[in-house]
Amino acid sequence: MKTAKFIVLLFFISQSLLAQSLPKRFMLNGTDEESADSPAGNDIGDIIALGDTVVISTGAGVSRSSDRGESWTNFLNLSPSDNRAISALAYHNGVIWAAFQTEVEQLGEMQPAGAGLMYSTDRGASWTSIPQPVDSKTDTLINYGKNILEIVPIHTKVNNISYDIAVTDNTVWIASWAGGLRKSSDMGKTWQRVVLPTDSLDRISPEDTLNFTVKSQDLNELVFSIAAVDSLTLYAGSAGGINKTTDGGLSWRKFNHINQTKPISGNWVTSLNYNQLTKTLYAASWRAEGNSEFYALSFTSDGGESWTTALDGEKVLAIGFMGEDVIAATENGAYRSGNMGKTWILPGRITDSRSKLSLKTNVFYSAASEGNDIWLGTGSGLVRLKENGSMWSGDWRIYLASQALRTESETYAFPNPFSPDVETVGIKYSTGAKASGVTIRIFDFGMNLVRTVIRNAERGSTHEGTAIDFWDGKDERGSIVPNGVYFYRIDIDGGQPLFGKIMVVM
């Protein structure tokens, strides 16, 4: 199933912010719980690693491994007709939380919309569904300390998408973009809108005398990310900066690109993560408005009083840790630093030690670790490294979700249809459990040769003769091919050729 691409069209923010591309989110397929030797899908979103357990969001639902990736249980495999996607994943004290997004028609156009949340208290065996939190049309006032503030209610699910979740001891927090920052202390039965500083204020407290309207036209109300340090200290990232509370969400202080001497690089904060070992907060800070803002990783070890930037110019999509090391998942690789951002090291070519397959992308969407295991999420599969003590050195494993071949003469392509601008297509086949010379060619609908993918390459010496090769959707000149139907031919040591069909859709 082709990955859905949700483009958030926000009419109420500036054109410079509209021009940015949001981090990728993921389509769900299927309905039943099932066990497998790989996660449910190859588009990997959030990764949560804790002890022997790993929980991830994928292009086909939520997957969990309780043995460090040796086997997987897949949940929430919903029907493609549901047209839903996982927008956020969280785990706390045995409870898994997932948020969803979808598309709805409004004024003749398809718009992204929140599709609610679900949580499981039994490791994913059963789930409780929660509607997307919205305001009533009559919710025009909100109590904040000694103030009664006007509020523009968010009574629609359009652009009201929960992109991040944080869970403290008794509270669930959701960063819901147009829906703002909200919290629940009763497992999602009721939700409270959290008041943040306006664009013109750097801090607010319930003891202050205030007179402003809470509205989504303020960039700081468009909340995209959240990180909890403890039950009282949290950071919320918006399109207007980073907000910090030390009293459980009552008082807030805002850090942005212009209100500090050593500020964050940009005001659109798409990801936050706090390293408890180094007491350091890391932020993926993107350019929102203004020529002085820039893409980078911003981090602070003094609670936000001053910030250091690194990886200038990089769009950081997510942040993970390996002990005290930080891993920045970006559009150009998984950068890792062991010296507080002074130097950064990429893993180099990632090749599965079992299948000998190499990772076909440099775009990473998530990173996490537990013990000696490092987990990386991409749009082309889940990656695990069992590190041997040296940085980025050890045993690599690439998990690719694909159906088993029933016979040696069977072949298929996945994902199919596929979009060459965001992914590659895998071609799976069998050499009959022996090493063989393989040639794969791509033809257009008129059977004109488009590309020779491999020519007389040795395949099948591992993985019981099963092999997977990849086509990037380009012709011999390196140009992406037009939309349409293409055919592939596999020749294996002069035997009967195998044929398959690929649909290209941009």
Coordinates of C-alpha atoms in Angstrom, one line a residue:
M1 CA 0.0 0.0 0.0
K2 CA 1.4 3.4 -1.0
T3 CA 2.3 5.6 1.9
A4 CA -0.1 8.5 2.3
K5 CA 1.4 12.0 2.2
F6 CA -0.4 14.5 4.4
I7 CA 0.5 18.1 3.6
V8 CA -0.7 20.5 6.3
L9 CA -2.2 23.6 4.7
L10 CA -2.5 26.3 7.4
F11 CA -4.3 29.3 6.1
F12 CA -3.8 31.2 9.3
I13 CA 0.0 31.4 9.4
S14 CA 2.6 33.2 7.3
Q15 CA 3.6 32.2 3.8
S16 CA 7.1 31.5 5.0
L17 CA 5.8 28.9 7.4
L18 CA 3.4 27.5 4.8
A19 CA 6.4 26.8 2.6
Q20 CA 8.0 24.3 5.1
S21 CA 7.4 20.5 4.7
L22 CA 6.2 18.8 7.9
P23 CA 7.9 15.6 9.2
K24 CA 6.4 12.6 7.5
R25 CA 3.5 10.7 9.0
F26 CA 2.2 7.2 8.3
M27 CA -0.7 5.3 6.8
L28 CA -2.4 2.4 8.6
N29 CA -3.5 -0.9 6.9
G30 CA -5.3 -4.0 8.1
T31 CA -7.4 -4.8 11.3
D32 CA -6.1 -7.7 13.4
E33 CA -3.3 -8.4 15.8
E34 CA -0.7 -10.6 14.3
S35 CA 2.8 -12.0 15.0
A36 CA 5.7 -11.7 12.5
D37 CA 9.4 -11.6 12.1
S38 CA 9.4 -7.9 11.2
P39 CA 7.3 -4.8 12.0
A40 CA 4.0 -4.3 10.1
G41 CA 5.3 -1.6 7.7
N42 CA 8.4 0.0 6.3
D43 CA 7.5 3.6 7.0
I44 CA 8.8 4.0 10.6
G45 CA 7.7 6.9 12.8
D46 CA 8.2 7.1 16.5
I47 CA 10.4 4.6 18.3
I48 CA 10.2 3.8 22.1
A49 CA 12.9 1.5 23.5
L50 CA 12.7 0.3 27.1
G51 CA 14.5 -2.8 28.4
D52 CA 13.9 -5.7 26.0
T53 CA 10.8 -4.0 24.6
V54 CA 10.6 -1.8 21.5
V55 CA 7.3 -0.1 20.4
I56 CA 7.2 1.7 17.0
S57 CA 4.7 3.3 14.7
T58 CA 4.8 2.1 11.2
G59 CA 3.1 2.5 7.8
A60 CA 0.8 -0.3 8.8
G61 CA 0.1 0.3 12.4
V62 CA 1.8 -0.2 15.8
S63 CA 4.4 -2.9 16.3
R64 CA 6.0 -4.2 19.5
S65 CA 8.9 -6.5 20.1
S66 CA 9.6 -8.0 23.6
D67 CA 12.9 -9.6 22.6
R68 CA 14.9 -6.8 21.2
G69 CA 13.6 -7.2 17.6
E70 CA 13.8 -11.0 17.2
S71 CA 10.0 -11.3 16.8
W72 CA 7.2 -8.7 16.5
T73 CA 3.5 -8.4 17.4
N74 CA 1.6 -6.0 15.2
F75 CA -1.5 -4.0 16.3
L76 CA -4.0 -1.5 15.0
N77 CA -3.8 -2.8 11.5
L78 CA -6.8 -0.8 10.3
S79 CA -8.5 -1.0 6.9
P80 CA -7.1 1.2 4.1
S81 CA -10.5 2.6 3.7
D82 CA -10.1 4.2 7.1
N83 CA -7.5 6.5 5.6
R84 CA -5.9 7.1 9.0
A85 CA -2.3 7.7 9.9
I86 CA -0.3 7.6 13.2
S87 CA 0.7 11.1 14.1
A88 CA 2.3 10.4 17.5
L89 CA 3.2 7.6 19.9
A90 CA 4.1 7.6 23.6
Y91 CA 4.7 5.1 26.4
H92 CA 4.5 5.6 30.2
N93 CA 4.2 3.1 33.0
G94 CA 3.0 0.3 30.8
V95 CA 0.5 2.3 28.9
I96 CA 0.9 2.9 25.1
W97 CA -0.7 6.0 23.6
A98 CA -1.2 6.6 19.9
A99 CA -2.6 9.7 18.1
F100 CA -4.1 9.6 14.6
Q101 CA -4.7 11.9 11.7
T102 CA -6.8 11.6 8.5
E103 CA -8.1 13.7 5.6
V104 CA -11.6 15.3 5.4
E105 CA -13.2 17.2 2.6
Q106 CA -13.8 20.9 3.3
L107 CA -14.9 23.5 0.8
G108 CA -14.2 21.1 -2.0
E109 CA -10.6 20.3 -0.9
M110 CA -9.1 17.5 1.1
Q111 CA -7.7 18.9 4.4
P112 CA -5.7 17.1 7.2
A113 CA -7.6 16.5 10.4
G114 CA -7.2 14.9 13.8
A115 CA -8.6 11.4 14.1
G116 CA -8.4 11.0 17.9
L117 CA -6.3 9.0 20.2
M118 CA -6.1 5.4 21.5
Y119 CA -4.4 3.9 24.5
S120 CA -3.7 0.4 25.6
T121 CA -3.0 -0.8 29.2
D122 CA -2.2 -4.4 28.3
R123 CA 0.8 -4.1 25.9
G124 CA -1.4 -3.6 22.9
A125 CA -3.9 -6.5 23.3
S126 CA -6.8 -4.1 23.6
W127 CA -7.3 -0.4 22.9
T128 CA -9.6 2.4 24.2
S129 CA -10.5 5.0 21.6
I130 CA -10.8 8.8 22.4
P131 CA -12.3 11.4 20.0
Q132 CA -10.1 14.2 18.9
P133 CA -10.4 16.9 21.6
V134 CA -12.3 20.0 20.3
D135 CA -14.0 23.0 22.0
S136 CA -17.7 23.7 22.0
K137 CA -18.7 26.7 20.0
T138 CA -19.8 28.3 23.3
D139 CA -16.4 27.9 24.9
T140 CA -15.4 31.5 24.5
L141 CA -14.0 32.1 28.0
I142 CA -11.3 30.4 30.0
N143 CA -10.3 30.9 33.6
Y144 CA -6.6 31.6 34.1
G145 CA -5.6 32.4 37.7
K146 CA -7.3 35.7 38.6
N147 CA -8.2 36.3 35.0
I148 CA -11.0 35.4 32.7
L149 CA -9.6 35.4 29.2
E150 CA -11.5 35.3 25.9
I151 CA -10.8 32.3 23.7
V152 CA -11.4 31.5 20.1
P153 CA -12.8 27.9 20.3
I154 CA -11.4 25.2 18.1
H155 CA -14.5 23.3 17.3
T156 CA -13.2 21.6 14.2
K157 CA -10.9 18.6 13.7
V158 CA -9.3 20.2 10.6
N159 CA -5.6 21.0 11.2
N160 CA -6.3 20.0 14.8
I161 CA -3.9 17.1 14.8
S162 CA -2.0 15.7 17.8
Y163 CA 1.6 15.6 16.6
D164 CA 3.2 14.8 19.9
I165 CA 2.3 13.2 23.3
A166 CA 3.9 13.5 26.7
V167 CA 2.8 11.6 29.8
T168 CA 3.7 12.5 33.3
D169 CA 2.6 10.7 36.5
N170 CA -1.1 11.8 36.4
T171 CA -1.5 13.7 33.2
V172 CA -1.5 13.2 29.4
W173 CA -0.3 16.2 27.3
I174 CA -1.0 16.6 23.6
A175 CA 0.5 19.1 21.2
S176 CA -2.3 19.5 18.7
W177 CA -1.1 22.3 16.3
A178 CA -4.3 24.3 15.5
G179 CA -5.9 22.7 18.6
G180 CA -3.1 24.1 20.8
L181 CA -1.7 22.4 23.9
R182 CA -4.1 20.3 26.0
K183 CA -4.0 18.0 29.0
S184 CA -6.1 15.4 30.6
S185 CA -5.9 14.0 34.1
D186 CA -8.6 11.3 33.6
M187 CA -7.2 9.2 30.7
G188 CA -8.7 11.3 28.0
K189 CA -12.3 11.5 29.2
T190 CA -12.0 15.3 29.5
W191 CA -9.4 17.7 28.2
Q192 CA -8.3 21.2 29.4
R193 CA -6.9 23.9 27.1
V194 CA -3.5 25.1 28.4
V195 CA -2.9 28.8 28.1
L196 CA 0.5 29.8 26.7
P197 CA 2.1 33.2 26.3
T198 CA 0.9 35.2 23.3
D199 CA 3.3 36.1 20.5
S200 CA 3.7 39.5 22.2
L201 CA 4.4 38.1 25.7
D202 CA 7.5 36.2 26.9
R203 CA 6.0 34.8 30.1
I204 CA 2.7 34.5 31.9
S205 CA 1.7 33.5 35.4
P206 CA -1.7 33.1 37.1
E207 CA -0.8 35.9 39.4
D208 CA -0.4 38.3 36.5
T209 CA -3.2 40.7 35.4
L210 CA -3.7 39.8 31.8
N211 CA -6.0 40.9 29.0
F212 CA -5.6 38.9 25.7
T213 CA -7.5 36.5 23.5
V214 CA -6.3 32.9 23.2
K215 CA -6.4 32.2 19.5
S216 CA -4.7 30.0 16.9
Q217 CA -3.7 33.0 14.9
D218 CA -0.8 33.3 17.4
L219 CA 2.2 31.3 16.2
N220 CA 2.9 30.3 19.8
E221 CA -0.5 28.7 20.0
L222 CA 0.4 26.3 17.1
V223 CA 2.0 23.6 19.3
F224 CA 3.9 20.8 17.5
S225 CA 6.1 19.1 20.1
I226 CA 6.3 18.5 23.9
A227 CA 8.8 17.0 26.3
A228 CA 8.4 16.2 29.9
V229 CA 11.4 16.4 32.3
D230 CA 9.3 15.4 35.4
S231 CA 5.7 15.9 36.6
L232 CA 6.2 19.7 37.0
T233 CA 8.7 20.6 34.3
L234 CA 7.7 20.4 30.7
Y235 CA 8.7 22.1 27.4
A236 CA 6.3 22.8 24.6
G237 CA 7.5 23.6 21.1
S238 CA 5.4 25.7 18.8
A239 CA 5.7 27.8 15.6
G240 CA 6.6 30.7 17.9
G241 CA 9.4 29.1 20.0
I242 CA 9.8 26.9 23.1
N243 CA 7.6 27.3 26.2
K244 CA 8.8 26.1 29.7
T245 CA 6.8 25.4 32.8
T246 CA 8.1 24.4 36.2
D247 CA 4.7 24.2 38.0
G248 CA 2.8 21.6 36.0
G249 CA 1.5 23.9 33.2
L250 CA 0.3 27.0 35.2
S251 CA 3.1 29.5 34.6
W252 CA 5.1 29.6 31.3
R253 CA 8.2 31.2 30.0
K254 CA 8.8 31.5 26.2
F255 CA 12.2 31.2 24.5
N256 CA 12.5 32.2 20.9
H257 CA 14.9 33.5 18.3
I258 CA 14.7 37.1 19.2
N259 CA 14.2 37.4 23.0
Q260 CA 17.6 36.0 24.2
T261 CA 21.3 36.8 23.6
K262 CA 22.1 33.2 22.8
P263 CA 18.8 32.0 21.3
I264 CA 17.4 29.0 19.4
S265 CA 18.1 29.0 15.6
G266 CA 14.4 29.1 14.5
N267 CA 11.0 29.5 16.1
W268 CA 9.3 26.4 14.5
V269 CA 10.2 23.7 17.0
T270 CA 9.2 20.4 15.3
S271 CA 10.8 18.0 17.9
L272 CA 11.9 18.1 21.5
N273 CA 13.8 15.5 23.6
Y274 CA 15.4 15.7 27.1
N275 CA 18.5 13.7 28.0
Q276 CA 18.1 12.9 31.7
L277 CA 21.8 11.8 31.9
T278 CA 23.2 15.1 30.7
K279 CA 20.3 17.3 31.9
T280 CA 20.1 18.8 28.4
L281 CA 17.1 19.7 26.3
Y282 CA 17.5 19.3 22.5
A283 CA 15.2 21.0 20.0
A284 CA 14.7 20.6 16.2
S285 CA 14.4 24.3 15.5
W286 CA 13.3 25.2 12.0
R287 CA 13.0 28.6 10.3
A288 CA 9.4 30.0 10.8
E289 CA 9.6 33.7 9.9
G290 CA 12.4 36.2 9.4
N291 CA 15.6 36.1 7.5
S292 CA 17.7 35.7 10.6
E293 CA 16.2 32.3 11.5
F294 CA 17.8 29.1 10.3
Y295 CA 17.4 25.3 10.5
A296 CA 19.6 23.7 13.1
L297 CA 19.6 21.6 16.3
S298 CA 19.4 23.9 19.3
F299 CA 20.2 22.6 22.8
T300 CA 20.5 24.0 26.4
S301 CA 22.0 22.6 29.6
D302 CA 20.9 25.5 31.8
G303 CA 17.1 25.2 31.5
G304 CA 16.8 27.4 28.5
E305 CA 18.7 30.5 29.8
S306 CA 21.2 30.1 26.8
W307 CA 21.2 27.9 23.7
T308 CA 23.9 26.4 21.5
T309 CA 23.2 25.5 17.9
A310 CA 24.7 22.7 15.8
L311 CA 24.1 21.1 12.4
D312 CA 23.3 24.5 10.9
G313 CA 21.2 24.3 7.8
E314 CA 20.0 20.7 8.6
K315 CA 16.3 19.9 8.9
V316 CA 16.3 17.8 12.1
L317 CA 13.3 15.5 12.1
A318 CA 13.7 13.8 15.5
I319 CA 16.2 13.5 18.3
G320 CA 17.3 10.3 20.2
F321 CA 20.0 9.3 22.6
M322 CA 22.6 6.6 23.1
G323 CA 23.6 7.2 26.7
E324 CA 25.0 10.7 26.8
D325 CA 25.4 10.8 23.0
V326 CA 22.8 12.6 21.0
I327 CA 21.5 11.3 17.7
A328 CA 19.9 13.8 15.3
A329 CA 17.7 12.1 12.7
T330 CA 17.8 14.4 9.6
E331 CA 17.0 14.5 5.9
N332 CA 20.7 13.9 5.2
G333 CA 21.6 11.1 7.7
A334 CA 21.6 10.1 11.4
Y335 CA 24.2 12.5 12.9
R336 CA 25.7 11.5 16.3
S337 CA 27.7 13.5 18.8
G338 CA 29.5 12.3 21.9
N339 CA 30.9 15.7 22.9
M340 CA 27.9 18.0 23.2
G341 CA 27.6 18.9 19.5
K342 CA 31.3 19.8 18.9
T343 CA 31.7 17.0 16.3
W344 CA 29.2 14.8 14.5
I345 CA 29.6 11.4 13.0
L346 CA 27.4 9.6 10.4
P347 CA 27.1 5.8 10.4
G348 CA 28.3 5.4 6.8
R349 CA 26.8 2.7 4.6
I350 CA 24.3 0.6 6.6
T351 CA 24.3 -3.1 5.4
D352 CA 22.4 -5.9 7.0
S353 CA 24.9 -8.5 8.2
R354 CA 22.4 -11.4 7.5
S355 CA 20.7 -10.5 4.2
K356 CA 23.5 -8.2 2.9
L357 CA 20.9 -5.7 1.9
S358 CA 21.9 -2.0 2.2
L359 CA 19.7 0.8 3.4
K360 CA 18.4 2.8 0.4
T361 CA 17.8 6.1 2.1
N362 CA 19.6 8.9 3.9
V363 CA 16.4 10.3 5.4
F364 CA 15.8 9.3 9.1
Y365 CA 12.6 10.0 11.0
S366 CA 13.4 8.7 14.5
A367 CA 16.2 7.4 16.8
A368 CA 16.2 5.6 20.1
S369 CA 18.4 3.2 22.1
E370 CA 18.4 0.8 24.9
G371 CA 21.5 -1.0 26.2
N372 CA 23.8 -1.6 23.3
D373 CA 21.0 -1.4 20.8
I374 CA 20.4 1.6 18.6
W375 CA 17.2 1.9 16.6
L376 CA 16.7 4.2 13.6
G377 CA 13.5 4.8 11.7
T378 CA 13.3 5.5 8.0
G379 CA 10.8 5.4 5.2
S380 CA 12.5 2.3 3.9
G381 CA 12.5 0.1 7.0
L382 CA 13.5 -0.1 10.6
V383 CA 17.2 -0.3 11.4
R384 CA 18.9 -1.9 14.5
L385 CA 22.6 -1.7 15.4
K386 CA 24.0 -4.0 18.1
E387 CA 26.9 -1.7 18.9
N388 CA 30.2 -3.4 19.9
G389 CA 31.6 -0.5 21.9
S390 CA 32.8 1.7 19.0
M391 CA 30.6 4.4 17.7
W392 CA 28.5 3.2 14.8
S393 CA 30.3 -0.2 14.8
G394 CA 28.6 -3.5 15.2
D395 CA 26.0 -5.8 13.8
W396 CA 23.4 -4.1 11.6
R397 CA 19.9 -5.4 11.0
I398 CA 17.4 -3.9 8.5
Y399 CA 13.8 -5.0 9.0
L400 CA 11.7 -5.0 5.8
A401 CA 8.0 -5.9 5.9
S402 CA 7.2 -8.1 2.9
Q403 CA 5.1 -11.1 2.3
A404 CA 6.7 -14.5 2.0
L405 CA 7.2 -16.1 -1.5
R406 CA 5.1 -19.1 -1.9
T407 CA 7.1 -20.6 -4.7
E408 CA 10.6 -20.2 -6.3
S409 CA 8.9 -18.8 -9.4
E410 CA 7.0 -16.0 -7.6
T411 CA 8.1 -12.4 -7.4
Y412 CA 6.5 -9.1 -6.3
A413 CA 7.3 -5.5 -5.8
F414 CA 6.7 -3.4 -2.7
P415 CA 5.4 -0.8 -2.0
N416 CA 3.3 -0.9 -5.1
P417 CA 2.2 1.7 -6.2
F418 CA 5.2 3.7 -5.2
S419 CA 6.4 7.3 -5.4
P420 CA 10.0 7.8 -6.6
D421 CA 10.2 11.2 -5.0
V422 CA 9.9 9.8 -1.5
E423 CA 10.8 6.1 -1.7
T424 CA 12.3 3.2 -3.6
V425 CA 10.5 0.0 -4.7
G426 CA 11.8 -3.4 -3.6
I427 CA 11.7 -6.3 -6.0
K428 CA 11.6 -9.6 -4.1
Y429 CA 12.3 -13.0 -5.8
S430 CA 14.0 -16.3 -5.1
T431 CA 17.1 -17.9 -6.7
G432 CA 16.2 -21.4 -5.5
A433 CA 18.4 -21.4 -2.4
K434 CA 21.6 -21.1 -4.3
A435 CA 24.0 -18.4 -5.4
S436 CA 23.1 -17.2 -8.9
G437 CA 23.9 -14.4 -11.4
V438 CA 20.8 -12.1 -11.7
T439 CA 19.9 -9.4 -14.1
I440 CA 16.8 -7.1 -13.5
R441 CA 15.5 -4.8 -16.2
I442 CA 12.7 -2.2 -16.1
F443 CA 10.4 -1.7 -19.2
D444 CA 7.7 0.9 -19.9
F445 CA 4.2 0.0 -21.0
G446 CA 5.4 -0.3 -24.6
M447 CA 8.1 -2.7 -23.5
N448 CA 10.9 -0.2 -24.2
L449 CA 13.9 -0.7 -21.9
V450 CA 13.9 2.0 -19.2
R451 CA 16.6 0.9 -16.8
T452 CA 18.9 -2.1 -16.0
V453 CA 18.8 -2.3 -12.2
I454 CA 21.5 -5.0 -11.9
R455 CA 23.4 -7.0 -14.5
N456 CA 24.7 -10.5 -13.7
A457 CA 25.0 -9.7 -10.0
E458 CA 25.5 -12.5 -7.5
R459 CA 22.4 -13.0 -5.4
G460 CA 20.8 -15.7 -3.2
S461 CA 23.8 -16.8 -1.3
T462 CA 22.1 -15.8 2.0
H463 CA 18.6 -15.7 3.4
E464 CA 17.6 -19.1 1.9
G465 CA 17.9 -17.9 -1.7
T466 CA 15.5 -15.0 -1.2
A467 CA 16.7 -11.7 -2.6
I468 CA 15.5 -8.1 -2.7
D469 CA 16.8 -5.5 -5.1
F470 CA 15.6 -1.9 -5.4
W471 CA 14.7 0.5 -8.2
D472 CA 14.7 4.2 -7.5
G473 CA 12.2 5.1 -10.2
K474 CA 14.8 6.6 -12.5
D475 CA 15.7 5.8 -16.1
E476 CA 19.2 5.3 -17.4
R477 CA 19.8 9.1 -17.6
G478 CA 18.9 9.5 -13.9
S479 CA 15.6 11.2 -14.5
I480 CA 12.5 10.1 -12.5
V481 CA 10.1 8.3 -14.9
P482 CA 6.6 9.6 -15.5
N483 CA 3.5 8.2 -13.8
G484 CA 2.3 4.9 -15.2
V485 CA 2.6 1.2 -15.4
Y486 CA 6.1 -0.4 -15.7
F487 CA 7.2 -4.0 -16.0
Y488 CA 10.3 -5.7 -14.6
R489 CA 12.0 -8.8 -15.9
I490 CA 14.3 -11.0 -13.7
D491 CA 16.8 -13.4 -15.4
I492 CA 18.5 -15.9 -13.1
D493 CA 21.4 -17.9 -14.6
G494 CA 19.7 -18.4 -17.9
G495 CA 16.5 -20.0 -16.4
Q496 CA 13.0 -19.0 -17.2
P497 CA 12.6 -15.3 -16.6
L498 CA 10.3 -13.9 -13.9
F499 CA 8.0 -10.9 -14.6
G500 CA 6.2 -8.4 -12.5
K501 CA 4.4 -5.0 -12.7
I502 CA 5.1 -1.8 -10.9
M503 CA 2.8 1.3 -10.7
V504 CA 4.5 4.7 -10.4
V505 CA 2.3 7.4 -8.9
M506 CA 3.7 10.8 -7.9

